[in-house]
């Protein structure tokens, strides 16, 4: 029997957590897994604790700061301006370490749900269905965590032979020194987990979650959406489109098609049932007290001018959001009205003090009254939304040389984001279509953790990279090093994050990525 405080969390870096943290999801006082995981409620608690671990804001913040979604804010006191924002990436980078650790922390618990679900003795047929559902949820979350490892740490997610990470598809003994395996092994495991979860969901009769809570839990729709996402990551667009269409046509979820509905998704989380959201990581008042709010990744106090924003919406992103009048995404993403709204300087290109004359405050996660006060202004983490499926469909249509089909998929998203139907886009070439999709993803999915991976996936196809405005990296304004952070070529090895050095120190069998 294995002691809980002796669980291998794959990475030696993860052993620093105290035994109390590892014991938390188990029966109080239990010292072994065989004793601790005995009931369906133990599995449920373990799934929930895994989702708690996954609410780490680093991925969302890193993707925005390292790319062109965010720029240093008026109250920046040095946060990120000598590391992520200037593309300083090395084996001791805190963002890379946090992304790696978060996935493997969660995987250690999820593997126990999956393993013990087949050992827990049900008290009734209904209890067996609850056990089965917990296993299905854990399988989906395990696939999600593994997909993040491929996305961030594989030098080339489209190449089966490229290394991904350590495949944590089982409980790994503390005596093992696991190596990184290739993308093919990861993809095989991811799809096997998702297929197994879908099969369980198809036959499961556990009492349905309340409508208001359904997006808080992994579902069949999420499993299908992740298959679409992972196939797109691989560049397998035939399968990506199949599963994107399945979610669009059978999930029962519809796009938010008014400003109020779109705002509700992010600002109050009380959108109508089956609107927009496939899965979100729910945040609680208790988590708020821990100081890990999502919006505090960009602001010290609150998302307002006087809320000490140390990062803001980048000028280049704001310009794209404001380019077409009436786009709901502008008001949802940028704090434009009410007390302490953004200060927009129309002459920012010639302003002598652009740092203080042009303050574009992020509103998507937080805001003055963005989340109900009962939740401590603690926004949920969006993980999958229906609009992503339309955008994956658009990619698949370009890959199939159907530019009109790609335009139709983009129009479906745009029609939902404006009060009136939008013109059908026209693309003169495949590259133009890829660029159009990349731009639309930037508008639609900003600050949700996609931009870094999107540039890595389709930037070359689009003939486009980072688009930072010159005002955002002026060395005289921000005291940057002589080499201003204007751009990072898509050929840079930094688009594959380094395996944390402390990981390699603890396990010499793990191979580092090229360039580090």
XYZ file of C-alpha atoms in Angstrom:
516
model
C 0.000 0.000 0.000
C 1.318 3.372 -1.003
C 1.427 6.336 1.349
C -0.292 9.445 0.074
C 2.629 11.675 0.941
C 4.838 9.415 -1.130
C 2.878 9.837 -4.361
C 5.087 10.476 -7.332
C 3.942 13.668 -8.986
C 6.157 12.840 -11.987
C 8.401 15.814 -11.439
C 10.870 16.146 -8.607
C 10.002 19.818 -8.547
C 6.553 18.866 -7.329
C 7.733 17.105 -4.179
C 7.968 20.460 -2.430
C 4.244 20.384 -1.678
C 3.478 19.452 1.891
C 1.768 16.185 2.771
C -1.308 18.096 3.942
C -1.863 19.362 0.395
C -1.587 15.854 -0.976
C -3.892 14.482 1.692
C -6.526 17.170 1.198
C -8.804 15.360 -1.262
C -8.800 12.135 0.746
C -10.596 10.991 3.864
C -9.141 12.904 6.846
C -6.662 10.767 8.733
C -6.183 8.236 5.964
C -2.563 7.405 5.263
C -2.896 5.155 2.229
C -4.650 5.296 -1.090
C -6.371 1.965 -0.534
C -7.988 3.360 2.590
C -8.524 6.893 1.350
C -10.234 6.111 -1.956
C -13.113 3.857 -0.973
C -16.305 5.643 -2.061
C -17.711 7.439 -5.048
C -17.517 10.681 -3.068
C -13.751 10.207 -2.720
C -13.461 10.057 -6.506
C -15.664 13.120 -6.904
C -13.542 15.071 -4.422
C -10.368 14.022 -6.200
C -11.698 15.168 -9.592
C -12.720 18.484 -8.046
C -9.306 18.982 -6.463
C -7.688 18.289 -9.826
C -9.763 21.032 -11.420
C -8.733 23.335 -8.587
C -5.087 22.684 -9.456
C -5.753 23.480 -13.114
C -6.959 26.989 -12.230
C -3.470 28.379 -12.546
C -3.505 31.757 -14.302
C 0.090 31.531 -15.545
C -0.865 30.090 -18.921
C -3.378 32.874 -19.622
C -1.031 35.636 -18.502
C 2.064 34.223 -20.188
C 0.353 33.786 -23.546
C -0.847 37.398 -23.494
C 2.410 38.993 -22.306
C 4.843 36.940 -24.382
C 2.878 37.678 -27.556
C 0.947 40.793 -28.583
C -2.258 40.710 -26.534
C -0.920 42.676 -23.573
C 1.489 45.553 -23.171
C 3.106 47.099 -20.072
C 0.571 49.175 -18.169
C 0.670 52.611 -16.622
C 1.432 51.109 -13.215
C 3.953 48.535 -14.319
C 6.605 48.279 -11.645
C 8.798 45.837 -13.485
C 6.410 42.884 -13.833
C 7.558 40.841 -16.805
C 9.348 43.659 -18.602
C 12.748 42.037 -18.154
C 11.559 38.467 -18.779
C 8.445 37.275 -20.640
C 7.651 40.566 -22.384
C 11.155 40.831 -23.822
C 11.156 37.141 -24.817
C 13.701 36.131 -22.191
C 13.151 32.403 -22.010
C 15.538 30.043 -20.265
C 15.477 26.853 -18.214
C 14.672 28.788 -15.041
C 11.718 30.686 -16.514
C 8.902 30.783 -13.987
C 6.082 30.734 -16.538
C 7.378 27.617 -18.278
C 7.838 25.879 -14.937
C 4.339 26.779 -13.739
C 2.696 25.520 -16.942
C 4.606 22.229 -16.698
C 3.969 21.789 -12.982
C 0.265 22.561 -13.165
C -0.393 19.801 -15.662
C 1.580 17.182 -13.755
C 0.168 18.118 -10.366
C -3.302 17.554 -11.795
C -2.277 14.399 -13.660
C -1.049 12.757 -10.461
C -4.547 13.012 -8.964
C -6.442 12.257 -12.152
C -4.499 9.026 -12.618
C -5.683 7.918 -9.199
C -9.301 8.595 -10.067
C -8.965 6.540 -13.238
C -7.137 3.680 -11.485
C -9.354 3.501 -8.416
C -12.667 3.956 -10.236
C -12.421 0.292 -11.184
C -11.722 -0.742 -7.571
C -14.323 1.221 -5.635
C -17.311 -0.946 -4.776
C -20.597 0.752 -5.636
C -23.420 0.790 -3.109
C -26.116 0.827 -5.799
C -26.559 0.999 -9.574
C -26.903 4.778 -9.282
C -23.668 4.931 -7.293
C -21.915 2.911 -10.017
C -23.015 5.494 -12.570
C -21.536 8.233 -10.387
C -18.254 6.300 -10.221
C -18.292 5.870 -13.996
C -18.936 9.572 -14.548
C -16.044 10.529 -12.277
C -13.786 8.276 -14.334
C -15.012 9.841 -17.581
C -14.413 13.335 -16.234
C -10.902 12.374 -15.148
C -10.155 10.894 -18.574
C -11.177 14.151 -20.274
C -9.102 16.244 -17.892
C -6.109 13.933 -18.356
C -6.397 14.442 -22.101
C -6.624 18.201 -21.582
C -3.469 18.260 -19.445
C -1.537 16.122 -21.926
C -2.665 18.360 -24.804
C -1.203 21.364 -22.971
C 2.148 19.593 -22.644
C 2.264 18.918 -26.394
C 1.171 22.468 -27.214
C 3.760 24.248 -25.112
C 6.723 21.892 -24.933
C 6.844 20.063 -28.262
C 9.085 21.848 -30.791
C 6.696 20.778 -33.570
C 3.234 19.489 -32.591
C 2.578 18.459 -36.216
C 5.520 16.030 -36.243
C 4.792 12.649 -34.651
C 8.489 12.129 -33.967
C 8.976 15.409 -32.088
C 9.307 15.035 -28.327
C 6.401 16.150 -26.141
C 6.780 15.439 -22.430
C 6.507 12.649 -19.880
C 3.391 10.627 -20.650
C 1.574 10.387 -17.320
C -1.107 7.885 -18.317
C -0.729 5.777 -15.165
C 0.394 6.005 -11.564
C 4.188 6.160 -11.770
C 6.329 4.745 -8.971
C 8.715 7.010 -7.095
C 11.624 4.818 -8.144
C 11.062 5.437 -11.860
C 12.918 7.941 -14.017
C 10.470 8.466 -16.889
C 11.685 9.903 -20.173
C 9.944 12.241 -22.580
C 8.093 10.450 -25.346
C 7.103 11.662 -28.794
C 3.955 13.393 -29.962
C 2.605 10.207 -31.525
C 2.484 8.532 -28.107
C 0.803 11.587 -26.614
C -1.802 11.819 -29.360
C -2.562 8.116 -29.096
C -3.115 8.443 -25.344
C -5.139 11.661 -25.636
C -7.574 10.246 -28.174
C -7.842 6.925 -26.346
C -8.798 8.811 -23.171
C -11.330 10.980 -24.990
C -12.864 8.022 -26.824
C -13.174 6.082 -23.565
C -14.773 9.090 -21.876
C -17.275 9.565 -24.713
C -18.248 5.889 -24.469
C -18.908 6.281 -20.730
C -20.885 9.498 -21.220
C -23.003 7.777 -23.890
C -24.165 5.108 -21.466
C -24.067 7.024 -18.209
C -27.328 7.590 -16.355
C -26.054 9.536 -13.353
C -28.321 12.400 -12.309
C -27.608 15.342 -14.597
C -25.902 18.391 -13.192
C -28.147 21.389 -12.689
C -28.330 23.520 -15.840
C -26.568 26.423 -14.139
C -23.641 24.155 -13.205
C -23.161 22.021 -16.299
C -20.269 24.028 -17.697
C -18.292 23.455 -14.480
C -17.755 19.774 -15.273
C -16.106 17.862 -18.121
C -18.717 16.558 -20.545
C -19.169 14.640 -23.762
C -19.201 17.960 -25.620
C -15.868 18.897 -24.042
C -14.370 15.537 -25.021
C -15.484 16.091 -28.612
C -14.233 19.692 -28.586
C -10.835 18.579 -27.305
C -10.614 16.005 -30.073
C -11.241 18.799 -32.578
C -8.629 21.002 -30.884
C -5.989 18.285 -30.702
C -6.534 17.156 -34.287
C -6.107 20.782 -35.378
C -2.919 21.004 -33.306
C -1.630 17.942 -35.161
C -2.714 19.371 -38.522
C -5.203 16.542 -39.116
C -8.011 18.744 -40.372
C -10.253 15.986 -41.697
C -10.786 14.687 -38.185
C -10.657 18.163 -36.648
C -13.586 19.278 -38.781
C -15.561 16.125 -38.050
C -15.473 16.754 -34.318
C -15.891 20.524 -34.602
C -19.057 19.911 -36.625
C -20.242 17.361 -34.091
C -20.022 19.911 -31.292
C -21.620 22.649 -33.385
C -24.507 20.454 -34.542
C -25.225 18.154 -31.590
C -24.107 19.794 -28.334
C -27.159 22.022 -28.070
C -24.860 24.965 -27.310
C -25.334 28.195 -29.265
C -23.212 31.305 -29.717
C -23.884 34.342 -27.535
C -25.450 36.745 -30.040
C -25.966 39.988 -28.111
C -23.676 42.287 -26.201
C -25.410 41.392 -22.943
C -25.103 37.640 -23.547
C -21.446 37.893 -24.521
C -20.671 40.088 -21.524
C -22.432 37.621 -19.245
C -20.114 34.811 -20.310
C -17.100 36.671 -18.949
C -18.385 39.330 -16.583
C -21.127 37.693 -14.526
C -21.025 34.015 -15.547
C -24.817 33.938 -15.542
C -25.305 33.519 -19.274
C -28.357 31.597 -20.450
C -28.052 27.810 -20.245
C -26.362 26.218 -23.261
C -24.948 29.542 -24.423
C -21.367 29.763 -25.691
C -19.503 27.917 -22.925
C -18.497 24.269 -23.281
C -16.311 24.137 -20.164
C -14.987 26.577 -17.594
C -12.889 26.059 -14.485
C -15.054 27.356 -11.670
C -13.539 29.742 -9.150
C -14.672 30.094 -5.552
C -14.603 32.687 -2.797
C -12.024 30.554 -0.995
C -9.728 30.643 -4.006
C -10.169 34.392 -4.137
C -8.836 34.577 -0.593
C -5.721 32.730 -1.746
C -4.816 35.674 -4.001
C -4.936 33.693 -7.242
C -7.633 35.645 -9.080
C -7.344 35.478 -12.834
C -7.602 39.241 -13.358
C -4.799 39.872 -10.862
C -2.443 38.472 -13.464
C -2.663 41.877 -15.175
C -3.748 44.305 -12.445
C -2.820 44.661 -8.797
C -6.247 45.705 -7.530
C -8.993 45.780 -10.146
C -9.539 46.179 -13.872
C -9.853 49.948 -13.971
C -7.592 52.927 -14.518
C -7.127 53.433 -10.784
C -6.879 49.695 -10.138
C -3.113 49.649 -10.704
C -2.923 47.952 -14.116
C 0.598 46.690 -14.662
C -0.448 45.149 -17.974
C -3.111 46.451 -20.344
C -4.753 45.456 -23.604
C -2.110 46.058 -26.258
C -2.569 48.983 -28.603
C -2.345 46.684 -31.597
C -5.137 44.433 -30.274
C -7.291 47.410 -29.333
C -6.909 48.824 -32.839
C -8.149 45.547 -34.320
C -11.078 45.332 -31.896
C -12.096 48.919 -32.671
C -11.552 48.662 -36.424
C -15.181 47.752 -37.167
C -17.861 49.646 -35.264
C -20.280 47.564 -33.247
C -18.103 44.546 -32.418
C -19.351 43.210 -29.061
C -15.861 41.940 -28.280
C -14.477 45.439 -27.845
C -16.704 46.334 -24.877
C -16.298 42.869 -23.373
C -12.506 42.927 -23.609
C -11.757 46.586 -22.824
C -13.118 48.589 -19.891
C -14.706 51.479 -21.794
C -17.578 52.816 -19.660
C -18.325 53.638 -16.049
C -16.074 54.686 -13.223
C -12.354 54.659 -13.980
C -12.757 53.491 -17.555
C -9.872 53.300 -20.005
C -8.257 56.460 -21.333
C -7.984 56.208 -25.114
C -5.555 58.644 -26.714
C -6.368 59.096 -30.437
C -2.946 60.719 -30.878
C -1.023 58.002 -29.068
C 1.526 57.648 -31.877
C 2.853 61.155 -31.225
C 2.112 61.419 -27.507
C 5.058 62.420 -25.336
C 3.796 60.395 -22.368
C 1.926 57.482 -23.960
C 2.311 55.466 -20.778
C -0.142 57.774 -19.000
C -2.129 59.198 -21.903
C -3.190 55.868 -23.417
C -4.382 53.438 -20.721
C -6.383 50.538 -22.211
C -7.648 48.505 -19.273
C -8.490 44.814 -19.638
C -12.131 44.069 -18.815
C -12.531 40.471 -19.987
C -11.488 38.905 -16.679
C -12.653 40.937 -13.725
C -13.720 44.546 -13.960
C -15.460 46.704 -11.397
C -18.549 44.534 -11.135
C -17.514 41.811 -13.473
C -18.277 38.844 -11.254
C -21.000 38.755 -8.640
C -19.871 40.074 -5.301
C -20.772 36.747 -3.675
C -17.871 35.220 -5.585
C -15.446 37.891 -4.503
C -14.953 39.267 -8.029
C -13.152 36.048 -8.877
C -13.669 35.216 -12.570
C -13.882 31.664 -13.840
C -11.283 30.352 -16.285
C -12.745 29.781 -19.746
C -11.352 26.560 -21.223
C -13.528 25.806 -24.256
C -16.217 27.818 -26.038
C -18.342 27.094 -29.084
C -16.769 29.849 -31.170
C -13.492 27.915 -31.160
C -15.239 25.080 -33.009
C -16.321 27.425 -35.807
C -12.777 28.744 -36.048
C -11.380 25.199 -36.244
C -13.942 24.478 -38.970
C -12.635 27.523 -40.843
C -9.080 26.161 -40.613
C -10.246 22.814 -41.934
C -11.952 24.458 -44.905
C -8.753 26.299 -45.851
C -6.798 23.057 -45.547
C -9.348 21.523 -47.937
C -8.829 24.478 -50.341
C -12.390 25.668 -49.728
C -11.863 29.370 -49.085
C -15.571 30.132 -49.371
C -16.300 27.533 -46.710
C -13.700 29.114 -44.443
C -15.296 32.514 -44.970
C -18.723 31.108 -44.086
C -17.420 29.722 -40.793
C -15.812 33.062 -39.903
C -19.037 34.874 -40.817
C -20.994 32.641 -38.420
C -18.848 33.909 -35.541
C -18.953 37.522 -36.698
C -22.726 37.481 -37.136
C -23.007 36.507 -33.471
C -20.656 39.304 -32.410
C -22.497 42.164 -34.123
C -26.066 43.381 -33.910
C -26.465 42.956 -37.672
C -25.330 40.327 -40.151
C -21.788 40.892 -41.383
C -20.413 40.753 -44.929
C -18.988 37.457 -46.068
C -15.183 37.713 -45.958
C -13.294 37.220 -49.193
C -9.834 35.686 -49.321
C -7.616 36.009 -52.378
C -5.409 33.082 -51.370
C -4.988 30.350 -48.813
C -2.400 32.444 -46.991
C -4.869 35.341 -46.787
C -7.486 32.983 -45.375
C -5.072 31.663 -42.744
C -4.251 35.257 -41.829
C -7.948 36.056 -41.560
C -8.477 33.099 -39.234
C -5.442 34.005 -37.125
C -6.764 37.552 -36.768
C -10.258 36.339 -35.878
C -8.884 33.989 -33.244
C -6.955 36.920 -31.803
C -10.145 38.978 -31.479
C -12.320 36.160 -30.220
C -9.997 34.280 -27.890
C -7.788 37.046 -26.514
C -6.562 36.603 -22.941
C -7.875 33.017 -22.868
C -4.490 31.336 -23.343
C -4.547 30.707 -27.120
C -2.362 33.315 -28.825
C 1.073 31.769 -28.188
C -0.084 28.371 -29.448
C -2.005 29.866 -32.385
C 1.088 31.682 -33.642
C 3.059 28.474 -33.247
C 0.406 26.401 -35.069
C -0.644 28.560 -38.002
C 1.490 31.710 -37.985
C 3.751 30.443 -40.781
C 0.739 29.401 -42.886
C -0.658 32.911 -42.411
C 2.656 34.590 -43.203
C 2.234 36.518 -39.959
C 3.783 36.755 -36.534
C 3.561 39.043 -33.546
C 2.068 42.461 -34.216
C 3.193 44.832 -31.475
C 2.662 48.568 -31.889
C 5.867 50.630 -31.680
C 4.384 52.657 -28.807
C 4.313 49.524 -26.677
C 8.044 48.925 -26.601
C 9.584 52.371 -26.655
C 12.855 52.124 -24.733
C 12.518 55.737 -23.615
C 9.084 55.056 -22.113
C 9.701 51.649 -20.568
C 13.458 51.555 -20.005
C 13.809 48.335 -21.936
C 17.233 47.014 -22.884
C 18.742 48.395 -26.075
C 17.222 45.560 -28.115
C 13.533 46.500 -28.055
C 11.035 43.626 -27.916
C 9.487 44.361 -31.289
C 9.147 40.831 -32.565
C 9.996 37.180 -32.065
C 10.434 35.219 -35.306
C 8.220 32.155 -35.579
C 11.383 30.172 -36.278
C 12.610 30.894 -32.751
C 13.210 27.858 -30.557
C 11.415 29.809 -27.808
C 8.073 28.720 -29.256
C 8.854 25.429 -27.538
C 9.165 26.164 -23.838
C 12.112 24.704 -21.933
C 11.730 21.720 -19.674
C 12.286 23.278 -16.213
C 15.894 22.851 -15.096
C 14.852 21.612 -11.676
C 12.969 18.819 -13.467
C 16.069 17.723 -15.342
C 18.199 18.026 -12.205
C 15.854 15.588 -10.489
C 15.594 13.260 -13.478
C 18.549 13.197 -15.854
C 16.607 10.903 -18.218
C 14.498 13.858 -19.392
C 15.860 15.456 -22.559
C 15.903 19.259 -22.839
C 14.473 21.076 -25.850
C 16.875 22.459 -28.495
C 18.135 25.971 -27.887
C 18.246 25.817 -24.089
